[in-house]
PDB file of C-alpha atoms in Angstrom:
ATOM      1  CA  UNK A   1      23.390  44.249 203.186  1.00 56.00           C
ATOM      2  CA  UNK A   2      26.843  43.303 201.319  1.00 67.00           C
ATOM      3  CA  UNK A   3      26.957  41.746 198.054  1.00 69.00           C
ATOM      4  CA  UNK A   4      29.883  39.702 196.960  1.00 74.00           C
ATOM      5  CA  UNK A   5      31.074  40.949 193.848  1.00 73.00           C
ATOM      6  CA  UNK A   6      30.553  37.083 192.111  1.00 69.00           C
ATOM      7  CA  UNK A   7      26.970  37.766 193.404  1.00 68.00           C
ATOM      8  CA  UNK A   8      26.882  41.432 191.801  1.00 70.00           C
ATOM      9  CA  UNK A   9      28.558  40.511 188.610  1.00 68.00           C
ATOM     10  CA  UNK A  10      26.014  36.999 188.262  1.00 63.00           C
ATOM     11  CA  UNK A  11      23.040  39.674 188.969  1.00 62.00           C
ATOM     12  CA  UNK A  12      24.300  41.845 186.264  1.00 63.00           C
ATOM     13  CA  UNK A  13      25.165  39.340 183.717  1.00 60.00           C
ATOM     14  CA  UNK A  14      21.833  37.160 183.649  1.00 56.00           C
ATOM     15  CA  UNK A  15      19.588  38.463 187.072  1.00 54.00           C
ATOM     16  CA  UNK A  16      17.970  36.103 188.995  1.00 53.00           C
ATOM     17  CA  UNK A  17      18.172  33.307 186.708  1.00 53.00           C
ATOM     18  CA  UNK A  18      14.225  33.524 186.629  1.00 53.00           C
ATOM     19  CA  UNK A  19      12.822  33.747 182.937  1.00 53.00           C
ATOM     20  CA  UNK A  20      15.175  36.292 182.843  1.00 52.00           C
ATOM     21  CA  UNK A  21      13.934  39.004 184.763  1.00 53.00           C
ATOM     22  CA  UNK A  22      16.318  41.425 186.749  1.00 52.00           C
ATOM     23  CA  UNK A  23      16.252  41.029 190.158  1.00 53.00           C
ATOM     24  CA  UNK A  24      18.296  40.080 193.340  1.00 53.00           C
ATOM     25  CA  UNK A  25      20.474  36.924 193.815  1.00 48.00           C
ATOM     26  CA  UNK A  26      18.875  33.832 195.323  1.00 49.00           C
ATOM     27  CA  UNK A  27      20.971  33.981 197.764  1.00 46.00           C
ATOM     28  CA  UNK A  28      20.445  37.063 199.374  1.00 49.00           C
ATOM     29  CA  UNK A  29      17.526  36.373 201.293  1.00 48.00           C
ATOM     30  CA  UNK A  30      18.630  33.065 202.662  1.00 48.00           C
ATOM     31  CA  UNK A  31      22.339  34.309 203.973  1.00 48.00           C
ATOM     32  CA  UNK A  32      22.827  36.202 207.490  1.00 55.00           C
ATOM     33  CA  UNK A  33      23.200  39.729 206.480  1.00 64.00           C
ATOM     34  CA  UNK A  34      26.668  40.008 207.724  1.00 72.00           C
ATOM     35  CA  UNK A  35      28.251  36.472 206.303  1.00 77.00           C
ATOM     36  CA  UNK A  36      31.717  35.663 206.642  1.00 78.00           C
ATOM     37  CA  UNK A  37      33.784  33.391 204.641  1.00 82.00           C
ATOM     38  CA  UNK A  38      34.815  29.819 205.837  1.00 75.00           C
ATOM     39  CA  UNK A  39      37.175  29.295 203.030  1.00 73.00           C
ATOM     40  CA  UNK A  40      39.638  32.583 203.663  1.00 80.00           C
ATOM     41  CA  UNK A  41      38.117  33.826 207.081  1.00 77.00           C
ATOM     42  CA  UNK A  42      37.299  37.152 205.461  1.00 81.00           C
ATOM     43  CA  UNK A  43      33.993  38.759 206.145  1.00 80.00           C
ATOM     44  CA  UNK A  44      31.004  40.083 203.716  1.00 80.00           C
ATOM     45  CA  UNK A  45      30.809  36.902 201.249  1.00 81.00           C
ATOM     46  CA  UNK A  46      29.459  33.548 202.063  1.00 78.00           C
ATOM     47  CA  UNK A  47      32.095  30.293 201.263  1.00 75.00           C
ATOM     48  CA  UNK A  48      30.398  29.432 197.845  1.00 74.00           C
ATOM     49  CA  UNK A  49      30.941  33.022 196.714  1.00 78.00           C
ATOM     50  CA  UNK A  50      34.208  33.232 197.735  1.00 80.00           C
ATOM     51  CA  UNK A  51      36.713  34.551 194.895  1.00 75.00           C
ATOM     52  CA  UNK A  52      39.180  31.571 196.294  1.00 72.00           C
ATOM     53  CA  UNK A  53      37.518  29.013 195.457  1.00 69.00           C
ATOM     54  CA  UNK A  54      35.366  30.224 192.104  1.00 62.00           C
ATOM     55  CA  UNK A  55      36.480  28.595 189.389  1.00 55.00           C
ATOM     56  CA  UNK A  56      36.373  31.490 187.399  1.00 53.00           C
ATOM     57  CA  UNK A  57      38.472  33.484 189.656  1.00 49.00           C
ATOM     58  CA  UNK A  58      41.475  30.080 189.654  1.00 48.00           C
ATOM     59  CA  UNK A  59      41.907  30.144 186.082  1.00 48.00           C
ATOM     60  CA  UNK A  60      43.860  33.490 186.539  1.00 48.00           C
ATOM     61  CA  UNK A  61      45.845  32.111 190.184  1.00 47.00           C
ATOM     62  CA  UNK A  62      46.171  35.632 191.103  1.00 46.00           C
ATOM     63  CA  UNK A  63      44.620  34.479 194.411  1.00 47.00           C
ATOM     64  CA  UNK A  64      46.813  31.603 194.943  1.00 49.00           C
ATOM     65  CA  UNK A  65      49.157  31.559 197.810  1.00 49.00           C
ATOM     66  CA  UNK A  66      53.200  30.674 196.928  1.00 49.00           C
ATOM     67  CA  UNK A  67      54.032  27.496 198.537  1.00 50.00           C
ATOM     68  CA  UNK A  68      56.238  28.103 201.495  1.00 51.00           C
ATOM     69  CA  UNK A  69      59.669  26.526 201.873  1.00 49.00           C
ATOM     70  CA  UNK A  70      60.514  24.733 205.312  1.00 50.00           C
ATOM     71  CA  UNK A  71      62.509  27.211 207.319  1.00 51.00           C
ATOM     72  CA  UNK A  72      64.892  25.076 208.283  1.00 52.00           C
ATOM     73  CA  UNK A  73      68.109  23.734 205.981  1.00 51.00           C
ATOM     74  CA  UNK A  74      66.836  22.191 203.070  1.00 52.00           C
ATOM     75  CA  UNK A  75      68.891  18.852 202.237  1.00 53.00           C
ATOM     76  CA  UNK A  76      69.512  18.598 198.195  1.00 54.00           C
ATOM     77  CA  UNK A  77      69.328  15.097 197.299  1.00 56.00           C
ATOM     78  CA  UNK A  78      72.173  13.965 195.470  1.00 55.00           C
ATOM     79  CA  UNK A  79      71.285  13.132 191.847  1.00 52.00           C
ATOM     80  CA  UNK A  80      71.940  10.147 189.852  1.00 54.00           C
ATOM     81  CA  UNK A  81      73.228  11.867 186.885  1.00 53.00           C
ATOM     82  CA  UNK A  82      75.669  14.424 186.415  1.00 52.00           C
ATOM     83  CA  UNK A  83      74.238  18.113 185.341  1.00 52.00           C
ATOM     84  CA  UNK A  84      75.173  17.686 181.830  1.00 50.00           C
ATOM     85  CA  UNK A  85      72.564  14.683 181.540  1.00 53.00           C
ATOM     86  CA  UNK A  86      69.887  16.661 183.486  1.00 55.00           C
ATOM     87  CA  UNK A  87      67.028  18.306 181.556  1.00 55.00           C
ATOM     88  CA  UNK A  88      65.881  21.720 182.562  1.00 61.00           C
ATOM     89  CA  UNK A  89      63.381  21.701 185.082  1.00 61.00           C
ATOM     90  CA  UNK A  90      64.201  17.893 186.534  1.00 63.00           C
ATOM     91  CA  UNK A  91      64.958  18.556 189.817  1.00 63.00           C
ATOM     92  CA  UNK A  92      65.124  14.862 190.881  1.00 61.00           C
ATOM     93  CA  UNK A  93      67.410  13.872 188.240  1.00 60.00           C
ATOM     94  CA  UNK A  94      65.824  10.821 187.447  1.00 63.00           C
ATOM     95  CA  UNK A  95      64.333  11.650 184.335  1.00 60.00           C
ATOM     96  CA  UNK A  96      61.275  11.316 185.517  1.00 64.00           C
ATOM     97  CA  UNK A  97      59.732  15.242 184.762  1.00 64.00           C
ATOM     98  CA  UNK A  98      57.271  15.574 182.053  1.00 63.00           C
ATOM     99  CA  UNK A  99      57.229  19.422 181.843  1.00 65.00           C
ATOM    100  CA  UNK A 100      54.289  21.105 183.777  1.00 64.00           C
ATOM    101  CA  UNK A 101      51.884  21.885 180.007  1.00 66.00           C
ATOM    102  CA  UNK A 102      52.519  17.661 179.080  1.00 67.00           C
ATOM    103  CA  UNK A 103      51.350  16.924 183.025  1.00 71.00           C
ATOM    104  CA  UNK A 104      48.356  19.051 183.500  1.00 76.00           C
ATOM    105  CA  UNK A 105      46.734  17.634 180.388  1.00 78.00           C
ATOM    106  CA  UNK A 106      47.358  14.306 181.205  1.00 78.00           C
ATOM    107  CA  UNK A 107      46.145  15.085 184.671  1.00 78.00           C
ATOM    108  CA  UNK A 108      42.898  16.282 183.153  1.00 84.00           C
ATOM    109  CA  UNK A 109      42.953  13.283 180.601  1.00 85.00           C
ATOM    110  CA  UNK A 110      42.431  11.219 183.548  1.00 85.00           C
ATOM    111  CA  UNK A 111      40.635  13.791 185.641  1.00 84.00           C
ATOM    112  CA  UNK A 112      37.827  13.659 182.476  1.00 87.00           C
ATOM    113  CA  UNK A 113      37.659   9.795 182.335  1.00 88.00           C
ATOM    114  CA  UNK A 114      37.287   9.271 185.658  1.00 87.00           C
ATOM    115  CA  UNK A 115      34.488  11.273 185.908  1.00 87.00           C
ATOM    116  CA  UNK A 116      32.687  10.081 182.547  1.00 88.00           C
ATOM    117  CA  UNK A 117      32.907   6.669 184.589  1.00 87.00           C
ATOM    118  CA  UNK A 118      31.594   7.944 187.371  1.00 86.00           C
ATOM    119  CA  UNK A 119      28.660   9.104 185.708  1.00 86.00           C
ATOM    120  CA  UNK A 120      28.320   6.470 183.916  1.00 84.00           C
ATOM    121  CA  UNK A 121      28.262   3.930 186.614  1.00 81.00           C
ATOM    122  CA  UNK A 122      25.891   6.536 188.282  1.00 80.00           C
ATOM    123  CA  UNK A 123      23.579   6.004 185.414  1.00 79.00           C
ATOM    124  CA  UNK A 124      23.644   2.425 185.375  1.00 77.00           C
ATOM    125  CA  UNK A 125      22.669   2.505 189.472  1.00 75.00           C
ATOM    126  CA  UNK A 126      19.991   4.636 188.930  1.00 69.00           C
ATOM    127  CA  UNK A 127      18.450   3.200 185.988  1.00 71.00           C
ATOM    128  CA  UNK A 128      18.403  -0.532 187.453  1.00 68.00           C
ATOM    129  CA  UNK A 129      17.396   0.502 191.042  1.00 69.00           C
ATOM    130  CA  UNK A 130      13.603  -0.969 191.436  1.00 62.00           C
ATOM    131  CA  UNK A 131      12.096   1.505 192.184  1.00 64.00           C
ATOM    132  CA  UNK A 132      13.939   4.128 189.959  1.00 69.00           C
ATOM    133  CA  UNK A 133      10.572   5.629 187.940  1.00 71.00           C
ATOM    134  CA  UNK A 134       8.293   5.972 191.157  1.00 76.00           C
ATOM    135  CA  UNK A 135      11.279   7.381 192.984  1.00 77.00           C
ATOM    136  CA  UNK A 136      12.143  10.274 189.743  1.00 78.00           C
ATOM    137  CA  UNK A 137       8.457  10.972 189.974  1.00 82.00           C
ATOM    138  CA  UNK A 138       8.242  11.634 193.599  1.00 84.00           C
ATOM    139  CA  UNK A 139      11.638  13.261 193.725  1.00 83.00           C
ATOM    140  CA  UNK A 140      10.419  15.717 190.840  1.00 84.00           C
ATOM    141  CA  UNK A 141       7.273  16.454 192.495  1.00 87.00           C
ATOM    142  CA  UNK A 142       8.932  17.260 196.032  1.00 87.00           C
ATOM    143  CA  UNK A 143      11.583  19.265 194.062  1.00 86.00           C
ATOM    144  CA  UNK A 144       8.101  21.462 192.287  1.00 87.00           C
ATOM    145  CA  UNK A 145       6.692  21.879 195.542  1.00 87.00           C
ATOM    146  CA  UNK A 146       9.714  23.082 197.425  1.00 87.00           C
ATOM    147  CA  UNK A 147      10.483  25.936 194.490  1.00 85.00           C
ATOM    148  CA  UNK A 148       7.059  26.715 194.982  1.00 86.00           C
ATOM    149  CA  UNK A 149       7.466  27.030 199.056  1.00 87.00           C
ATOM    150  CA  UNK A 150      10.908  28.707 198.276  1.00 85.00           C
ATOM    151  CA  UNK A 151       9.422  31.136 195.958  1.00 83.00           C
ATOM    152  CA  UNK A 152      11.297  29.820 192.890  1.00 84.00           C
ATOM    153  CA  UNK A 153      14.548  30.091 194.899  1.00 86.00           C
ATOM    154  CA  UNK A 154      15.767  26.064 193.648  1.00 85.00           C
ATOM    155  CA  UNK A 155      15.189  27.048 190.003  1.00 84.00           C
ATOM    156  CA  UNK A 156      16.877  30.077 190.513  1.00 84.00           C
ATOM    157  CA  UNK A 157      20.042  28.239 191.584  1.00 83.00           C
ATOM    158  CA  UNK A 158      19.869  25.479 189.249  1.00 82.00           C
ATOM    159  CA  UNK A 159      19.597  28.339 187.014  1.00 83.00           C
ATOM    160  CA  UNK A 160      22.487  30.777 188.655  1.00 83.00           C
ATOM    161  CA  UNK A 161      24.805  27.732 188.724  1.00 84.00           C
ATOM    162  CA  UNK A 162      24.050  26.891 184.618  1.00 85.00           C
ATOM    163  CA  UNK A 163      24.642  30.100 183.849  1.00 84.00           C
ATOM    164  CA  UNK A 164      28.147  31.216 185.927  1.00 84.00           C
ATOM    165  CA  UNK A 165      29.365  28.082 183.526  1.00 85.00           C
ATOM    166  CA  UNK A 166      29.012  30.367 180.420  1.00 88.00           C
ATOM    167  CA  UNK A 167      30.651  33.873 179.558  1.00 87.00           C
ATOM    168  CA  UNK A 168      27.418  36.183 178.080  1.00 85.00           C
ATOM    169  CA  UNK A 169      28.641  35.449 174.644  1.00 89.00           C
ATOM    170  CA  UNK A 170      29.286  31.803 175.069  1.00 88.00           C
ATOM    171  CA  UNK A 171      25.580  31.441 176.822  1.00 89.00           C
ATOM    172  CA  UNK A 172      23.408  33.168 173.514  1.00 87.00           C
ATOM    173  CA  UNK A 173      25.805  31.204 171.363  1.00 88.00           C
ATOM    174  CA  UNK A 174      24.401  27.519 173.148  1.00 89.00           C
ATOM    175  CA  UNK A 175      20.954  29.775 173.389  1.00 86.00           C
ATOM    176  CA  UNK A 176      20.913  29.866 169.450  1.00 86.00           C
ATOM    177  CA  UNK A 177      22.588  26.364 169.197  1.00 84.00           C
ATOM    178  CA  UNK A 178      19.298  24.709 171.088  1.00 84.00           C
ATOM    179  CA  UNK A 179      16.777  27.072 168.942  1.00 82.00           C
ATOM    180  CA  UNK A 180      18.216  26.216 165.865  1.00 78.00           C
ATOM    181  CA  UNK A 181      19.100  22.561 166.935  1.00 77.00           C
ATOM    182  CA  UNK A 182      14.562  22.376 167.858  1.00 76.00           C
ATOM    183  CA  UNK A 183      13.443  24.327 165.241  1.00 76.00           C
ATOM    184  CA  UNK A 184       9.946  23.109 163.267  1.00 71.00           C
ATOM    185  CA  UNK A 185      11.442  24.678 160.117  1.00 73.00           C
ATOM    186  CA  UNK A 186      14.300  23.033 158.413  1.00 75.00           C
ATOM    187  CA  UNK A 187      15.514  24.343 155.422  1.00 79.00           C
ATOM    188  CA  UNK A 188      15.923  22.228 152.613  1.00 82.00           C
ATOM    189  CA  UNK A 189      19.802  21.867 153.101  1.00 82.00           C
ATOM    190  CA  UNK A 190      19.178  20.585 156.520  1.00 80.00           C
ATOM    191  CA  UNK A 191      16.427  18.255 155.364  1.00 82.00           C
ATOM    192  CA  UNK A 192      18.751  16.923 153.247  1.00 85.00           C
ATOM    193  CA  UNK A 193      21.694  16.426 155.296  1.00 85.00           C
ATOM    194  CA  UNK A 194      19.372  14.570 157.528  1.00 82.00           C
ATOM    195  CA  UNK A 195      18.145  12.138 155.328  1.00 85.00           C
ATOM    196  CA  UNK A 196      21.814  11.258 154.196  1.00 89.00           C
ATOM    197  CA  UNK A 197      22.449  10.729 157.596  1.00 85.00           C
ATOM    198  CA  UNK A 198      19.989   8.063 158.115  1.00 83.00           C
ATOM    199  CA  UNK A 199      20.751   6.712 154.648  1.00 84.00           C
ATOM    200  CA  UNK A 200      24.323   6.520 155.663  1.00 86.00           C
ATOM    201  CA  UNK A 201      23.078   4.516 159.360  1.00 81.00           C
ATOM    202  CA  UNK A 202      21.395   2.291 157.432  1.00 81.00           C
ATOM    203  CA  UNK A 203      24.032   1.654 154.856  1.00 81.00           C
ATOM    204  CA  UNK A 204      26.226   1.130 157.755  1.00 81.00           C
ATOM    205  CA  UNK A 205      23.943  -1.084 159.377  1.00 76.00           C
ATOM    206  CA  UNK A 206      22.948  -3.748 156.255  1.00 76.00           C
ATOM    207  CA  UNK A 207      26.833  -3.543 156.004  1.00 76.00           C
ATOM    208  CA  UNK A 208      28.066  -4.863 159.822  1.00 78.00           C
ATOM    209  CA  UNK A 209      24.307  -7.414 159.340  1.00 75.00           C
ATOM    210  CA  UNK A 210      25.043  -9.851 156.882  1.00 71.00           C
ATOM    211  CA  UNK A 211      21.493 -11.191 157.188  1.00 74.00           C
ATOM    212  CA  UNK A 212      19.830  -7.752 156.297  1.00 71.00           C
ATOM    213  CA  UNK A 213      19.153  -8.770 152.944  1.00 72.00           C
ATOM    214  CA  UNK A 214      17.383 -12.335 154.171  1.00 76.00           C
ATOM    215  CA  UNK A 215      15.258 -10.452 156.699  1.00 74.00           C
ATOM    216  CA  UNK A 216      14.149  -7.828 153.908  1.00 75.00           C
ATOM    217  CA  UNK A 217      12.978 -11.073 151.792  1.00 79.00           C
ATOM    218  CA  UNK A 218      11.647 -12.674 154.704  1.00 80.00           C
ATOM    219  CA  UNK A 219       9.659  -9.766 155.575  1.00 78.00           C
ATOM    220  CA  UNK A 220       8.493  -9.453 152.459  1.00 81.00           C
ATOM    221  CA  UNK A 221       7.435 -13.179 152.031  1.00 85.00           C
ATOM    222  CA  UNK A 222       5.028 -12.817 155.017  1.00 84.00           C
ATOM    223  CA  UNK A 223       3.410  -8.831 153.902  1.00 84.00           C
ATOM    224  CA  UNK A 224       2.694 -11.463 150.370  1.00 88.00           C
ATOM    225  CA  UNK A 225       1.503 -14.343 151.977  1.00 86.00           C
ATOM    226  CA  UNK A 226      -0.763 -12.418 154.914  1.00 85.00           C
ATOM    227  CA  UNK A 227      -2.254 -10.426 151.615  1.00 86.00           C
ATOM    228  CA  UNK A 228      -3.125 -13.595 149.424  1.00 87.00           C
ATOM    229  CA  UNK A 229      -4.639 -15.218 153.166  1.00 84.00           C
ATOM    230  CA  UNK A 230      -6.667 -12.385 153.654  1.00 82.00           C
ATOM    231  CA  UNK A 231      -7.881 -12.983 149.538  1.00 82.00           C
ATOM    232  CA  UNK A 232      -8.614 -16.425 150.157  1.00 79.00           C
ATOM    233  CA  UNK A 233     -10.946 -15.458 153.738  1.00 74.00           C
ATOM    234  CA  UNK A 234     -12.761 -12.967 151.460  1.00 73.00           C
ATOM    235  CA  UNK A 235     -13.479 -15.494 148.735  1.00 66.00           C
ATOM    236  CA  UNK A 236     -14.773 -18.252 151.676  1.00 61.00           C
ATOM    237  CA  UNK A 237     -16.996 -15.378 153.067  1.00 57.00           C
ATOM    238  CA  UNK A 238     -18.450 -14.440 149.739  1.00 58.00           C
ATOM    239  CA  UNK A 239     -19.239 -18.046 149.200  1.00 58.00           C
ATOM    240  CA  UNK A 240     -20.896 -19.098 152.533  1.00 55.00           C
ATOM    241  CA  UNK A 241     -23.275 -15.695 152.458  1.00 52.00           C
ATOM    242  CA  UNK A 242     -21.781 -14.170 155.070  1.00 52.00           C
ATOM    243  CA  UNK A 243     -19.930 -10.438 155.265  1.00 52.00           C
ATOM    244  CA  UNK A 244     -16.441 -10.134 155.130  1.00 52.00           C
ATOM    245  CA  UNK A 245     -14.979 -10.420 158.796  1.00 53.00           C
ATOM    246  CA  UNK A 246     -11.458 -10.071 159.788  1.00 53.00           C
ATOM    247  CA  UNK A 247      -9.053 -13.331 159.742  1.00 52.00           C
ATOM    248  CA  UNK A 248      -8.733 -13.815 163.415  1.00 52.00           C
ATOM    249  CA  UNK A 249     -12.207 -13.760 163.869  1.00 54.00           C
ATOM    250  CA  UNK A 250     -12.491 -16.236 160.874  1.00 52.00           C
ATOM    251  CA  UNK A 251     -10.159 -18.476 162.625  1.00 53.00           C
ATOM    252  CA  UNK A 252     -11.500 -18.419 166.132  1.00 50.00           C
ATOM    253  CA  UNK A 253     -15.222 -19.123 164.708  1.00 51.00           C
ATOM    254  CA  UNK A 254     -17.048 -21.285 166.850  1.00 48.00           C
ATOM    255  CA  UNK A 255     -17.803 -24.531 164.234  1.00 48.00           C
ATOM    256  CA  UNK A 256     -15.487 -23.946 161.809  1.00 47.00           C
ATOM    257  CA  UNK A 257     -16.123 -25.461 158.315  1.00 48.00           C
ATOM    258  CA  UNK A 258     -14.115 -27.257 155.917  1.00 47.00           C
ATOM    259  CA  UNK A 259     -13.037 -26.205 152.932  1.00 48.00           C
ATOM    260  CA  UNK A 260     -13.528 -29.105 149.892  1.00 48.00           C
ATOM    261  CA  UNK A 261     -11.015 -27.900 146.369  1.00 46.00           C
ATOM    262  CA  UNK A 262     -11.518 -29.296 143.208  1.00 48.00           C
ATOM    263  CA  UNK A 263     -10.301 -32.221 142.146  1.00 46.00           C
ATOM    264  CA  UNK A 264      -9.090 -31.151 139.130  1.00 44.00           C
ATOM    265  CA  UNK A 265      -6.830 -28.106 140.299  1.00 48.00           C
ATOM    266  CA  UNK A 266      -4.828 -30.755 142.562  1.00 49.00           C
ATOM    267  CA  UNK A 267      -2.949 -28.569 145.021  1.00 50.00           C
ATOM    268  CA  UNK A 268      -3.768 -26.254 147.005  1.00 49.00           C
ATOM    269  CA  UNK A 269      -3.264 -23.136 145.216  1.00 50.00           C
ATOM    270  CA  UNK A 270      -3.663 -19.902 147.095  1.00 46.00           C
ATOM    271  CA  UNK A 271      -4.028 -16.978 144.499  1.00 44.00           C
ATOM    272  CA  UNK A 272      -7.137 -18.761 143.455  1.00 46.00           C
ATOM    273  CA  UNK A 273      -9.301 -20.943 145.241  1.00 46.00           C
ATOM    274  CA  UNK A 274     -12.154 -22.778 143.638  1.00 46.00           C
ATOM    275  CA  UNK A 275     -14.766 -23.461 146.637  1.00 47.00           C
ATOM    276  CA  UNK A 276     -17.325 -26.430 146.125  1.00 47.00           C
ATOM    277  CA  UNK A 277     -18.713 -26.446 148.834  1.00 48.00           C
ATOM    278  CA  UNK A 278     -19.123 -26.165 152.328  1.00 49.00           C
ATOM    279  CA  UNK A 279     -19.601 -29.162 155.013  1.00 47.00           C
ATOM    280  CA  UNK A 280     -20.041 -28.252 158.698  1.00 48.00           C
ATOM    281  CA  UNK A 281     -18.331 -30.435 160.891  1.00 48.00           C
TER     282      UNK A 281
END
């Protein structure tokens, strides 16, 4: 059986992709023994292992064909502008050339925020679909039970494809990055950093709310007034006999009673209450 060598050098980089045991590509088994390419025609590697088309193997263009000039007589167009106004490299003449480093990194500028929207908008669809948890669920538990039929062959090439992304040292690099990044310990340098961080949000934050401060009070206000409510149902309940029961069952009592204040105190004061007595309705 032939082995591409993007197959052979995955296998001897990370294995199988399986907890990290040695063993042979996923995609051994599954491929005719004798495969032969779609992309370049040539036989003894399937089309996704095909050096063509890697991404790893266009980064060095050695595979790249030169584009081929028509045969024929090729008509020059006559340019605007004289040669001494002409940059080098601007064949048109129109001063329209950017210089090939400027254009491929606004290409992938736009290549990058096209596909951030994309994924984005992806999100969005499958977050306000219906039926979107039911449908993860299911999907998740189909996806478990065909690794299990294919003998861990799907995790394997989630796995496989992860992994051709990194170079070995690039891959324990984001290995150590999640470790330290989920760690139980922190050391005290981190612990601190963190709670900067979250002082800093919420600096930020009572800066952009001007009405931080008022909710504070007003949260305050109610903790103080719940606490001197909850006084005032334990001083009722000491007076009428009975034990101490919480508020909303206090409220919700079936006859509930009046509650007479002195005279003399005038209003209603809440921090202490002077009971009389009790009258059932």
């Amino acid at each position: 059986m032939q082995v591409s060598r993007l197959q052979q050098e995955l296998f001897n980089r990370e294995g199988d992709g399986n907890n990290g045991d040695p063993g042979p590509s996923s995609r051994t088994t599954a491929d005719p023994l004798d495969p032969t390419c779609l992309g370049c025609g040539e036989p003894g590697h399937m089309s996704q292992d095909c050096p063509a088309l890697s991404t790893s193997a266009s980064r060095t263009a050695a595979w790249k064909t030169p584009a081929l000039e028509p045969s024929g007589g090729i008509v020059h167009k006559v340019p605007k502008y004289g040669p001494a106004d002409q940059k080098r490299g601007d064949r048109r003449g129109d001063g329209t050339y950017v210089g090939l480093k400027k254009l491929g990194k606004e290409r992938s500028k736009v290549i990058k925020e096209l596909r951030r929207q994309a994924a984005k908008a992806r999100r969005q669809m499958w977050n306000r679909s219906p039926a979107s948890r039911a449908y993860q669920k299911q999907y998740r538990e189909e996806l478990k039970q065909l690794n299990f039929l294919t003998r861990g062959a799907v995790w394997q090439n989630y796995n496989q494809q992860f992994k051709a992304r990194f170079t070995p040292k690039t891959y324990r690099e984001y290995k150590l990055a999640v470790v330290r990044k989920y760690r139980a310990t922190k050391t005290v340098e981190e612990l601190r950093a963190q709670r900067h961080r979250s002082y800093i949000r919420e600096r930020e934050a009572r800066a952009s709310d001007p009405d931080h401060h008022k909710a504070l009070e007003k949260g305050r206000r109610q903790r103080q007034a719940d606490k001197e409510f909850d006084e005032k149902n334990k001083t009722l309940h000491k007076c009428h006999g009975a034990r101490w029961m919480h508020r909303k069952n206090w409220i919700h009592m079936k006859r509930p009673c009046t509650i007479i204040v002195d005279q003399a105190e005038g209003e209603f004061q809440q921090s202490s209450v002077k009971l009389v007595g009790l009258t059932a309705l």
